[in-house]
XYZ file of C-alpha atoms in Angstrom:
720
model
C -8.769 171.722 182.774
C -5.332 170.545 182.107
C -3.218 170.887 178.475
C -1.726 167.522 177.169
C 0.847 167.169 175.250
C 0.372 165.708 171.839
C 3.611 163.124 170.290
C 3.769 162.044 166.925
C 2.404 157.790 166.538
C 6.125 155.768 166.423
C 4.573 155.132 162.400
C 4.545 158.857 162.152
C 7.971 159.611 163.408
C 9.094 156.405 161.692
C 7.686 157.908 158.342
C 10.191 161.243 159.302
C 13.699 159.823 160.180
C 13.400 157.902 156.130
C 12.213 160.728 154.782
C 15.618 162.353 156.256
C 17.826 159.772 154.968
C 19.055 161.174 151.425
C 19.501 164.855 153.052
C 21.245 163.532 155.037
C 23.754 160.565 153.516
C 24.339 163.285 151.233
C 25.174 165.461 153.222
C 27.839 163.198 155.406
C 29.189 162.593 152.312
C 29.942 165.808 151.444
C 31.825 166.405 154.727
C 33.867 163.758 154.457
C 35.111 164.039 151.618
C 36.301 167.814 152.439
C 37.923 166.025 155.122
C 40.031 164.310 152.722
C 38.354 160.580 152.253
C 38.072 158.075 149.819
C 41.555 158.942 148.846
C 41.625 155.201 146.964
C 40.385 152.141 147.047
C 43.713 150.359 149.520
C 42.678 153.078 151.781
C 39.247 152.154 152.010
C 38.065 151.749 155.378
C 34.821 149.766 156.916
C 33.368 153.401 158.209
C 33.685 154.463 155.110
C 32.164 151.269 153.326
C 29.422 151.762 155.290
C 29.037 155.074 154.334
C 29.139 154.399 150.963
C 26.289 151.863 151.897
C 23.919 154.784 153.725
C 24.484 157.028 150.857
C 23.374 154.015 148.328
C 20.031 153.788 150.595
C 19.417 157.329 150.713
C 19.278 157.207 146.838
C 17.106 154.053 147.224
C 14.884 155.775 148.997
C 14.889 159.224 146.946
C 14.414 157.397 143.938
C 11.549 155.625 145.697
C 9.447 158.556 147.010
C 9.751 160.039 143.927
C 8.453 157.220 141.522
C 5.114 156.366 144.487
C 4.432 160.172 144.298
C 4.597 159.819 140.607
C 2.003 156.643 140.579
C -0.412 159.181 142.606
C -0.184 162.121 140.429
C 1.479 163.869 142.827
C 3.810 167.173 142.087
C 7.547 166.235 142.267
C 9.126 169.472 144.088
C 12.680 170.631 144.713
C 13.437 168.584 147.357
C 12.744 165.116 145.745
C 14.939 166.667 142.880
C 18.196 167.977 144.723
C 17.242 164.613 147.007
C 17.821 162.124 144.561
C 20.891 163.756 141.996
C 22.252 165.038 145.053
C 22.696 161.616 146.015
C 24.012 160.233 142.455
C 26.410 162.990 142.745
C 28.097 162.318 145.604
C 28.010 158.679 144.845
C 29.757 159.459 140.819
C 32.802 162.069 143.024
C 33.189 158.785 145.599
C 34.108 156.666 141.982
C 35.753 159.960 140.904
C 38.042 159.629 144.366
C 38.784 156.351 144.944
C 38.709 155.164 141.307
C 41.125 158.732 139.936
C 40.849 162.062 137.825
C 40.322 159.547 134.785
C 37.021 158.457 136.341
C 36.116 162.355 136.036
C 33.651 161.992 132.559
C 31.362 159.978 134.811
C 31.104 163.592 136.131
C 29.838 165.052 132.687
C 27.929 162.288 131.502
C 25.710 161.831 134.531
C 25.489 166.156 134.479
C 24.132 166.037 130.908
C 21.687 163.543 132.453
C 19.936 165.205 135.133
C 20.252 168.665 133.358
C 18.073 167.072 130.065
C 15.396 165.083 132.594
C 14.864 167.330 135.863
C 13.189 170.952 135.603
C 15.974 174.100 134.872
C 16.051 175.285 138.600
C 16.543 171.434 140.000
C 19.310 171.385 137.075
C 21.378 174.326 138.013
C 20.783 173.889 141.644
C 22.554 170.340 140.752
C 25.325 171.976 139.292
C 26.227 174.414 141.290
C 26.215 171.074 143.294
C 28.519 169.342 141.344
C 31.077 172.126 141.200
C 31.071 172.422 144.973
C 31.729 168.361 145.295
C 34.520 168.826 142.536
C 36.306 171.780 144.566
C 36.440 169.734 147.622
C 37.855 166.744 145.780
C 40.446 169.504 143.637
C 41.038 171.780 146.012
C 40.921 169.780 149.851
C 43.331 167.035 149.553
C 46.936 167.796 150.621
C 48.090 168.755 147.192
C 45.278 171.388 145.399
C 45.514 171.472 141.738
C 43.274 174.763 140.951
C 43.909 174.142 136.891
C 42.250 170.351 137.255
C 39.349 171.864 138.968
C 38.932 174.483 136.555
C 38.843 172.607 133.707
C 36.816 170.094 135.610
C 34.143 173.257 136.276
C 34.587 174.442 132.010
C 33.372 171.077 131.150
C 30.558 170.745 133.341
C 28.566 173.858 132.754
C 29.710 173.396 128.908
C 28.358 169.926 128.806
C 25.523 170.725 130.466
C 24.401 173.845 128.749
C 24.668 172.409 124.847
C 23.017 169.548 126.693
C 20.254 171.476 127.260
C 20.133 173.358 124.400
C 20.738 170.406 122.104
C 17.858 169.298 123.922
C 15.809 172.855 124.028
C 16.332 172.496 120.175
C 14.962 169.051 119.730
C 11.562 169.439 122.019
C 11.427 172.678 120.250
C 11.630 171.920 116.638
C 9.609 168.120 117.441
C 6.942 170.789 118.726
C 6.704 172.426 115.980
C 6.500 169.324 113.778
C 3.731 167.954 116.007
C 1.745 171.687 115.011
C 2.430 172.058 111.224
C 1.776 168.945 110.912
C -1.659 169.900 113.536
C -2.828 172.602 111.339
C -1.993 171.371 108.164
C -4.888 168.448 108.856
C -6.826 171.465 110.250
C -6.453 173.416 107.837
C -7.402 169.878 104.620
C -10.789 169.713 107.175
C -11.531 173.597 106.655
C -10.566 173.625 102.620
C -13.235 170.923 101.980
C -15.498 171.814 104.457
C -16.058 175.080 102.313
C -16.027 172.944 98.995
C -19.222 171.010 101.099
C -20.587 174.466 101.871
C -20.252 173.495 105.496
C -18.941 177.256 105.596
C -18.640 180.367 103.945
C -15.929 180.203 101.262
C -15.085 183.668 102.438
C -14.560 183.234 105.758
C -11.490 183.665 107.988
C -12.333 181.283 110.819
C -8.980 180.437 112.862
C -8.859 176.815 113.391
C -5.837 177.572 116.138
C -7.510 174.896 118.317
C -9.658 171.789 118.493
C -12.568 173.840 120.095
C -15.891 172.501 119.996
C -17.075 174.383 116.925
C -13.650 172.499 115.342
C -14.570 169.302 116.085
C -18.459 169.125 115.122
C -16.706 170.594 111.998
C -13.932 167.612 111.610
C -17.150 165.369 111.795
C -19.369 166.396 109.742
C -16.700 166.458 106.824
C -16.453 162.435 107.979
C -19.782 162.072 107.717
C -20.014 163.639 104.560
C -16.530 161.349 103.463
C -18.484 157.883 104.515
C -21.086 158.525 103.135
C -19.474 159.111 99.934
C -16.936 156.675 99.558
C -20.044 154.578 100.410
C -21.548 155.881 97.077
C -18.631 155.413 95.355
C -18.411 151.512 96.556
C -22.036 151.183 95.261
C -21.307 152.667 91.693
C -18.200 150.804 91.274
C -19.981 147.350 91.666
C -23.001 148.295 90.120
C -21.373 149.940 87.083
C -18.613 147.286 86.663
C -15.821 150.145 86.400
C -12.394 150.703 86.530
C -12.586 154.255 87.752
C -15.322 156.050 89.493
C -14.658 159.474 91.394
C -16.705 162.029 93.171
C -14.857 165.513 91.247
C -15.844 168.958 93.373
C -15.540 172.426 92.317
C -13.542 174.475 95.179
C -14.692 176.965 97.365
C -14.112 179.309 94.520
C -15.783 177.666 91.419
C -12.914 177.662 89.282
C -11.604 174.069 90.060
C -12.289 170.804 89.894
C -10.100 168.566 92.835
C -10.893 164.467 93.337
C -12.600 164.265 96.404
C -12.811 160.050 96.808
C -11.880 157.544 93.684
C -12.390 153.884 92.933
C -9.878 153.065 90.812
C -7.659 150.301 89.207
C -5.155 153.499 87.667
C -2.805 155.449 89.664
C -2.797 158.132 87.057
C -6.205 159.750 88.461
C -5.467 163.263 88.622
C -5.044 164.806 92.622
C -4.295 168.118 91.779
C -6.864 170.752 91.204
C -7.547 171.131 87.575
C -9.667 173.909 85.575
C -12.801 173.246 85.543
C -13.829 174.011 82.410
C -11.133 171.143 80.766
C -12.019 168.103 78.137
C -15.700 165.925 78.927
C -16.025 167.055 82.724
C -15.938 170.294 81.378
C -19.060 169.982 78.604
C -20.722 168.235 81.605
C -20.995 170.840 84.510
C -21.729 173.706 81.671
C -24.455 171.915 80.092
C -24.966 170.546 83.229
C -26.695 167.302 82.045
C -24.942 163.393 82.288
C -22.728 162.243 78.913
C -22.375 158.928 78.040
C -19.916 158.334 75.416
C -17.637 155.482 73.740
C -15.507 154.753 71.097
C -12.986 151.637 70.329
C -10.104 154.183 69.596
C -10.009 155.560 73.111
C -11.932 158.921 74.034
C -10.208 162.219 74.087
C -10.471 165.116 76.529
C -10.498 162.532 79.448
C -8.966 165.113 81.355
C -8.610 163.482 85.426
C -5.853 161.318 84.485
C -1.744 162.720 84.521
C 0.002 162.473 81.004
C 0.210 158.254 80.092
C -3.173 157.180 81.644
C -5.279 154.169 80.454
C -6.815 153.868 77.396
C -10.258 155.349 78.426
C -13.204 153.826 76.021
C -16.483 153.875 77.664
C -17.249 157.215 79.721
C -20.868 157.979 81.816
C -20.410 161.999 84.158
C -23.449 163.168 85.820
C -23.212 166.791 87.290
C -23.920 166.654 90.620
C -26.493 169.260 91.343
C -28.230 171.438 93.486
C -31.881 172.080 94.158
C -30.953 175.852 92.815
C -29.346 174.510 90.098
C -25.782 175.449 90.664
C -23.222 172.804 89.944
C -21.101 171.004 93.481
C -19.266 168.571 90.940
C -19.617 165.276 89.057
C -19.397 161.466 89.101
C -17.332 160.099 86.610
C -17.689 156.484 85.941
C -15.379 155.015 82.556
C -14.255 151.494 81.308
C -11.407 151.028 79.843
C -13.815 148.066 77.092
C -15.747 149.254 74.582
C -18.607 148.285 76.743
C -20.886 151.487 76.610
C -22.916 152.498 79.204
C -26.706 152.156 79.155
C -29.643 153.633 80.408
C -30.280 151.978 83.822
C -26.009 152.848 84.372
C -27.116 156.781 83.984
C -30.384 156.064 85.456
C -28.258 154.443 89.172
C -25.358 157.153 88.633
C -27.477 160.238 88.330
C -29.206 158.157 91.706
C -26.111 157.795 93.072
C -24.617 161.183 92.569
C -28.178 162.497 95.058
C -27.412 160.827 97.649
C -23.967 162.653 97.511
C -25.391 165.621 97.385
C -27.894 165.063 99.900
C -25.615 163.773 102.712
C -23.307 167.370 102.086
C -26.612 169.638 102.331
C -27.766 167.356 105.448
C -24.423 168.351 106.864
C -24.803 171.910 105.481
C -28.242 171.929 107.691
C -27.108 170.807 110.326
C -24.547 173.310 110.330
C -27.008 175.837 109.910
C -28.858 174.438 112.313
C -26.450 174.510 115.054
C -25.854 178.192 114.076
C -28.507 179.380 114.419
C -28.366 177.421 117.850
C -25.980 179.236 118.807
C -26.452 182.386 118.394
C -30.099 181.933 119.803
C -28.285 180.502 122.851
C -25.814 183.980 122.928
C -29.001 185.756 121.994
C -30.332 184.323 125.086
C -27.901 184.418 127.710
C -27.085 188.213 127.032
C -30.697 189.248 128.052
C -30.775 187.097 131.368
C -26.709 189.311 131.896
C -28.909 191.962 131.211
C -31.651 191.653 133.598
C -29.032 190.741 136.510
C -27.400 194.037 135.828
C -27.476 195.837 139.067
C -25.550 198.771 138.141
C -24.993 201.062 135.397
C -21.670 199.739 135.255
C -22.361 196.082 135.057
C -25.405 197.277 132.097
C -22.637 198.611 129.987
C -20.129 195.555 131.111
C -22.691 192.791 129.519
C -24.391 194.847 126.458
C -20.462 195.484 125.457
C -18.882 191.764 125.748
C -22.912 190.608 124.777
C -22.866 192.118 122.131
C -19.371 191.931 120.307
C -19.831 187.845 121.287
C -23.247 187.472 119.489
C -21.812 189.095 116.106
C -18.413 189.276 115.982
C -17.968 192.947 116.251
C -14.588 194.557 116.696
C -15.655 197.825 118.065
C -18.111 198.392 120.750
C -19.429 201.528 122.856
C -22.872 202.560 124.970
C -22.886 206.891 125.129
C -25.488 208.421 127.383
C -27.473 211.360 126.698
C -28.405 213.768 129.132
C -29.661 217.815 129.753
C -27.258 220.186 131.361
C -28.303 223.638 131.599
C -31.260 223.028 128.605
C -28.342 221.553 126.019
C -28.468 217.943 125.003
C -25.009 216.332 126.375
C -24.203 213.411 125.304
C -20.674 210.854 127.136
C -19.140 208.032 126.180
C -20.153 205.962 129.183
C -18.108 202.628 127.909
C -15.578 200.971 125.486
C -14.945 197.925 124.142
C -12.140 196.212 121.179
C -10.381 199.918 120.866
C -6.426 200.883 121.948
C -5.033 202.486 125.197
C -5.794 205.696 123.338
C -9.150 205.288 122.701
C -10.214 203.430 126.146
C -8.930 207.326 127.574
C -12.111 208.438 125.189
C -14.177 206.690 128.086
C -16.136 209.761 130.435
C -15.607 211.929 127.398
C -18.684 214.000 126.988
C -19.786 216.188 123.703
C -22.220 218.536 122.779
C -25.167 218.036 120.638
C -24.654 217.926 117.065
C -24.701 216.780 113.558
C -22.385 212.835 114.104
C -24.222 209.863 113.703
C -24.650 209.646 117.669
C -26.100 212.577 118.148
C -28.387 212.157 115.329
C -29.291 208.598 116.605
C -30.814 210.502 119.782
C -32.227 212.780 117.788
C -34.715 210.292 115.552
C -34.808 207.602 117.424
C -33.694 205.324 114.343
C -30.691 203.118 113.941
C -28.146 204.562 111.024
C -26.619 204.416 108.831
C -29.630 202.725 106.814
C -26.946 201.777 103.990
C -23.526 200.942 103.484
C -21.197 204.210 104.632
C -18.705 205.307 101.891
C -15.080 206.573 102.895
C -16.001 204.972 106.777
C -12.764 206.639 108.083
C -13.927 210.517 106.885
C -17.271 210.023 109.197
C -18.535 211.485 112.450
C -19.645 208.952 114.776
C -18.866 211.105 118.334
C -17.630 214.049 117.554
C -15.119 215.727 115.142
C -12.224 215.297 117.700
C -12.987 211.649 118.038
C -12.549 209.276 114.801
C -12.213 205.562 115.326
C -10.456 204.328 112.315
C -10.225 200.773 110.651
C -13.875 200.725 110.285
C -15.734 198.432 107.371
C -18.961 198.626 108.845
C -21.180 199.908 110.988
C -24.149 200.464 112.965
C -25.585 202.521 115.891
C -29.236 201.785 117.473
C -30.756 204.077 120.280
C -31.571 202.743 123.958
C -35.415 203.392 123.808
C -36.893 203.092 127.339
C -40.865 204.028 126.755
C -40.764 207.147 125.151
C -37.213 208.237 126.886
C -34.354 207.685 124.380
C -31.274 207.564 127.255
C -28.672 206.946 125.025
C -26.650 204.913 122.289
C -24.983 201.487 121.137
C -22.513 202.367 118.339
C -21.504 198.480 116.896
C -18.229 198.173 114.246
C -16.654 195.889 112.079
C -12.942 195.655 110.391
C -15.589 193.573 107.406
C -17.162 195.530 104.993
C -19.126 193.050 104.622
C -22.587 193.468 105.838
C -24.274 192.854 109.130
C -26.207 189.646 108.773
C -30.426 191.206 109.337
C -30.890 188.078 112.270
C -27.981 189.757 113.768
C -29.396 193.178 113.597
C -32.475 192.537 114.956
C -30.995 190.373 117.695
C -28.741 193.762 118.205
C -31.935 195.321 118.248
C -33.604 193.922 120.565
C -30.355 193.463 123.365
C -30.003 197.536 122.366
C -33.927 197.568 124.096
C -33.447 195.484 127.281
C -30.021 197.717 127.555
C -32.154 200.380 127.664
C -34.945 198.752 130.575
C -31.603 197.603 132.532
C -29.743 201.261 132.645
C -33.235 202.728 133.509
C -33.381 200.376 136.160
C -30.067 200.875 137.036
C -30.344 204.556 136.883
C -33.845 204.606 139.073
C -31.900 202.630 141.397
C -29.280 205.085 141.902
C -31.949 207.613 142.740
C -33.522 205.318 144.831
C -30.300 204.904 147.260
C -29.269 208.073 146.324
C -32.121 209.898 148.350
C -32.436 207.978 150.789
C -28.551 207.780 151.684
C -28.199 211.614 150.461
C -29.962 214.617 152.073
C -32.417 216.573 149.525
C -30.826 220.195 150.475
C -27.406 220.010 150.580
C -27.103 216.577 148.810
C -24.564 215.139 151.918
C -24.984 211.691 153.976
C -27.893 212.180 155.761
C -28.526 211.148 159.826
C -29.172 207.945 158.965
C -25.999 207.319 156.612
C -23.789 209.087 158.970
C -24.950 206.524 161.650
C -23.926 203.567 159.642
C -21.042 204.671 157.925
C -19.530 205.485 161.274
C -20.139 202.520 163.321
C -18.179 201.268 159.931
C -15.251 203.776 160.715
C -15.022 203.015 164.148
C -14.350 199.615 163.997
C -12.075 199.406 161.701
C -10.239 201.567 163.701
C -10.619 199.466 166.690
C -9.597 196.615 164.363
C -6.536 198.125 163.336
C -5.473 200.543 166.254
C -6.106 203.674 164.504
C -7.699 206.852 165.427
C -10.146 208.810 164.358
C -12.410 211.971 164.705
C -15.763 213.462 165.464
C -15.729 217.480 163.901
C -19.727 218.528 164.729
C -20.369 221.787 163.114
C -23.117 224.731 164.160
C -23.754 228.191 161.890
C -23.553 231.432 164.497
C -26.471 232.817 164.923
C -28.613 230.857 161.846
C -32.067 231.880 163.365
C -31.183 235.537 163.459
C -30.457 233.862 159.301
C -33.778 232.692 158.741
C -36.072 235.492 160.375
C -33.458 238.702 159.043
C -32.767 236.953 155.642
C -35.864 234.536 155.414
C -35.959 230.830 154.749
C -34.758 231.060 151.001
C -31.782 232.303 152.702
C -31.108 229.801 154.985
C -31.213 227.040 152.532
C -28.827 228.867 149.985
C -26.202 230.133 153.422
C -26.433 225.575 154.546
C -25.765 224.937 150.270
C -23.111 226.776 151.088
C -21.466 225.719 153.798
C -21.396 222.079 152.637
C -20.097 222.743 149.257
C -17.292 224.325 151.234
C -17.103 221.069 153.946
C -17.539 218.836 151.060
C -14.623 220.524 148.926
C -12.401 221.022 152.233
C -12.252 217.386 153.795
C -10.696 214.857 152.637
C -11.821 211.561 149.921
C -11.733 209.084 153.445
C -13.911 211.490 155.545
C -17.403 210.910 155.489
C -19.223 214.234 155.898
C -23.270 214.952 156.699
C -25.988 216.699 157.678
C -26.192 215.897 161.397
C -29.546 217.823 161.413
C -31.622 221.323 161.036
C -27.970 223.533 160.314
C -25.622 221.231 162.576
C -22.443 219.189 160.252
C -20.871 216.393 161.066
C -17.784 215.403 159.807
C -16.066 211.459 160.332
C -12.320 211.270 160.031
C -10.672 208.612 159.524
C -7.030 207.928 160.924
C -6.863 210.919 161.842
C -5.330 212.529 165.754
C -6.966 215.937 167.868
C -4.011 218.149 166.256
C -4.903 216.654 162.746
C -8.920 217.553 162.776
C -7.792 220.555 164.053
C -5.748 221.604 161.601
C -8.548 220.828 159.312
C -11.334 221.716 161.434
C -9.886 225.658 161.522
C -9.616 225.804 157.603
C -13.156 224.843 157.075
C -14.194 227.647 160.003
C -11.765 230.227 157.622
C -13.333 228.871 154.250
C -16.805 229.701 155.935
C -15.763 233.244 157.116
C -14.678 233.627 153.803
C -17.681 233.346 152.031
C -19.930 236.332 150.767
C -23.521 235.127 150.247
C -24.998 236.870 147.797
C -29.147 238.099 148.558
C -31.704 240.383 148.086
C -30.886 242.136 151.387
C -27.160 242.432 150.431
C -24.376 240.853 151.070
C -24.727 238.137 154.045
C -21.096 236.964 155.832
C -21.449 233.667 158.249
C -19.473 231.825 160.587
C -19.528 228.720 162.421
C -18.702 227.278 165.553
C -16.576 223.260 165.851
C -15.932 220.585 168.616
C -13.913 218.246 168.171
C -13.416 214.286 169.816
C -10.825 211.709 169.104
C -11.343 208.025 169.393
C -9.412 206.597 171.121
C -7.646 209.145 173.296
C -11.447 210.493 174.733
C -14.189 208.053 174.354
C -14.794 204.326 172.401
C -18.180 204.585 171.457
C -19.598 206.566 168.569
C -22.142 208.123 170.754
C -19.879 208.867 173.630
C -17.566 210.699 171.408
C -20.443 213.017 169.610
C -21.360 213.776 173.216
C -17.938 214.989 173.681
C -18.126 216.867 170.360
C -20.710 218.508 171.093
C -20.264 219.597 174.315
C -17.205 221.440 172.984
C -19.117 222.535 170.151
C -21.016 224.380 172.871
C -18.344 224.690 175.223
C -16.943 227.427 171.510
C -20.258 229.302 171.121
C -20.317 230.110 175.399
C -17.193 231.248 174.634
C -17.683 233.608 171.957
C -18.446 231.770 168.382
C -16.372 231.147 165.848
C -13.314 228.789 166.966
C -12.926 225.475 166.560
C -12.269 223.406 170.053
C -11.059 220.088 170.887
C -11.948 217.995 173.737
C -8.361 219.072 175.689
C -8.507 223.031 175.064
C -12.665 222.285 176.349
C -11.085 220.366 179.463
C -8.212 223.081 179.823
C -10.305 225.671 180.168
C -12.808 224.092 182.962
C -9.689 223.581 184.607
C -8.737 227.582 184.093
C -12.184 228.901 185.101
C -12.055 226.836 188.774
C -9.350 228.756 189.383
C -10.444 231.742 188.924
C -13.682 230.866 191.318
């Protein structure tokens, strides 16, 4: 097959050439200045004029490229900034070189401009370029002027630094002012939401950003504001009032605050005033409408500032919820002595009902939305638990879902097990604690009288009521204290008739857990128990499928799979890998003399020794019968022989206690190494097996590598 060389198209080649124009123009100017060029207008030659034109073209190309990238939303990189800024600096220094040092402030202004509008790294780089240009102009000519260079350099750095600091401070002040304005508006919305009881008066919700919840809250407040404003317009028109205003009780029910009004006076009280003052205070206490009129003017009109108009007729109607709670008052007044009629009172009562209805509708929508969100989080939590495959995944899912569902500050999952007939608890996972508290994960403690142990013992959530002196309560054990909690609830993880552990839920707030939330957490605890049980059974089945039931090592099938993986990595990265095949010497006589239970005891002991002597990266498996195999990645024959000898010596030193007295055994081991002795897995196993039998034929209780085995064969051939 013939390969054809590819050349760029003419259009692509032209784009590359145009792309180089700014850099070449700036570099050419740099070189010409270093050679003493541009020393006066009277000495300007055609070549220098052409270089100036070339530089202007380069600046135009850089500016055009930057504008085009900005118009399509592409990222403007450092090269674009340096090409444009470098060209402008070169042009400024040409002007200074031709016109004289009196024009050097142009460079100062240009530097301040570049620092202000370019990123910091580009501005600092261009500052260095300007200093280099200045050095060429002031130090490169026949009359160097170090003092002038030092002065220029100092002022360049000063201009750039000060302008950057001033600009950064102005930006910071502007951002802070904008943030303060946003926060002020959000706080106003929050206060009005609390006034409408859209959120609890005791909540500490943060409105630091416009999340979906905050957007909904703002929309709710706007909806109520529109309804109240429309109602007041109707009241003003229908009742022919001077002032028609809605005053609502603040969240603490101690003060009244103007919410909205239609008035011909600018004296309506804008600040809070006491809910028990004047005529309005009487309306709130009596919870009934009040109509008053007097030709001499009414006293006790507290909703005007000092010097307010003389009110001669007044109608005030309380805004009362269906539960009997007073939420505010609607006030209508007239300056003339024109009393309000029964029809006027009926109209204003109807309008008050509409104002209350608009607030109630939004409050109901708030409850519906909150309930919907809680249910969504609940179902997502159940879904995550059902998807979890391992105990660790279950722990993460249950802790995160419980924290989000109930807004908890502390969560933990504990597991319980039987160890030598005694109940032991283990802290499986924690969240909402410090790094020091995180260290408690994995810690086990014995059964005691703590809350966790009692929940497991009785199978019921604890405590049944709020606890006093929470910091002194024993949650896990006497040595572990969780400080800073105001409320606590511990749920058992129940799966059928088994209690697998507990779910610990804590909050810094002293308020009780809501009943609906407690019920959802209880259901999550039940689902978590089922998920933990499934994960444990899965791990148990996987362990049974991959491990040998007697020794606890990998079984033969798992060894074959993992050996393939290790050899594949050794081939890919060209690393060595060794295989050690072992066999217990005279194991048949052990079974015949001491019995098969003792033989099993010996196999377990040998497996334990091999596992303890092997490295974490090694694969240890029962190959079959009394044979064991070790796959050692990144290990040559020498390293494998060293570990093999350690295993052999340890097995030799082990004493097995039997009914017939102490028993000692020995082992024979064969070693083969990839790629020195073979490239395929079966080839290495066969060679290790041959080395093993070479050891047995030559006295047993020894480690034999392929090199030793082959050396022995050569010696036997010489003797023959």
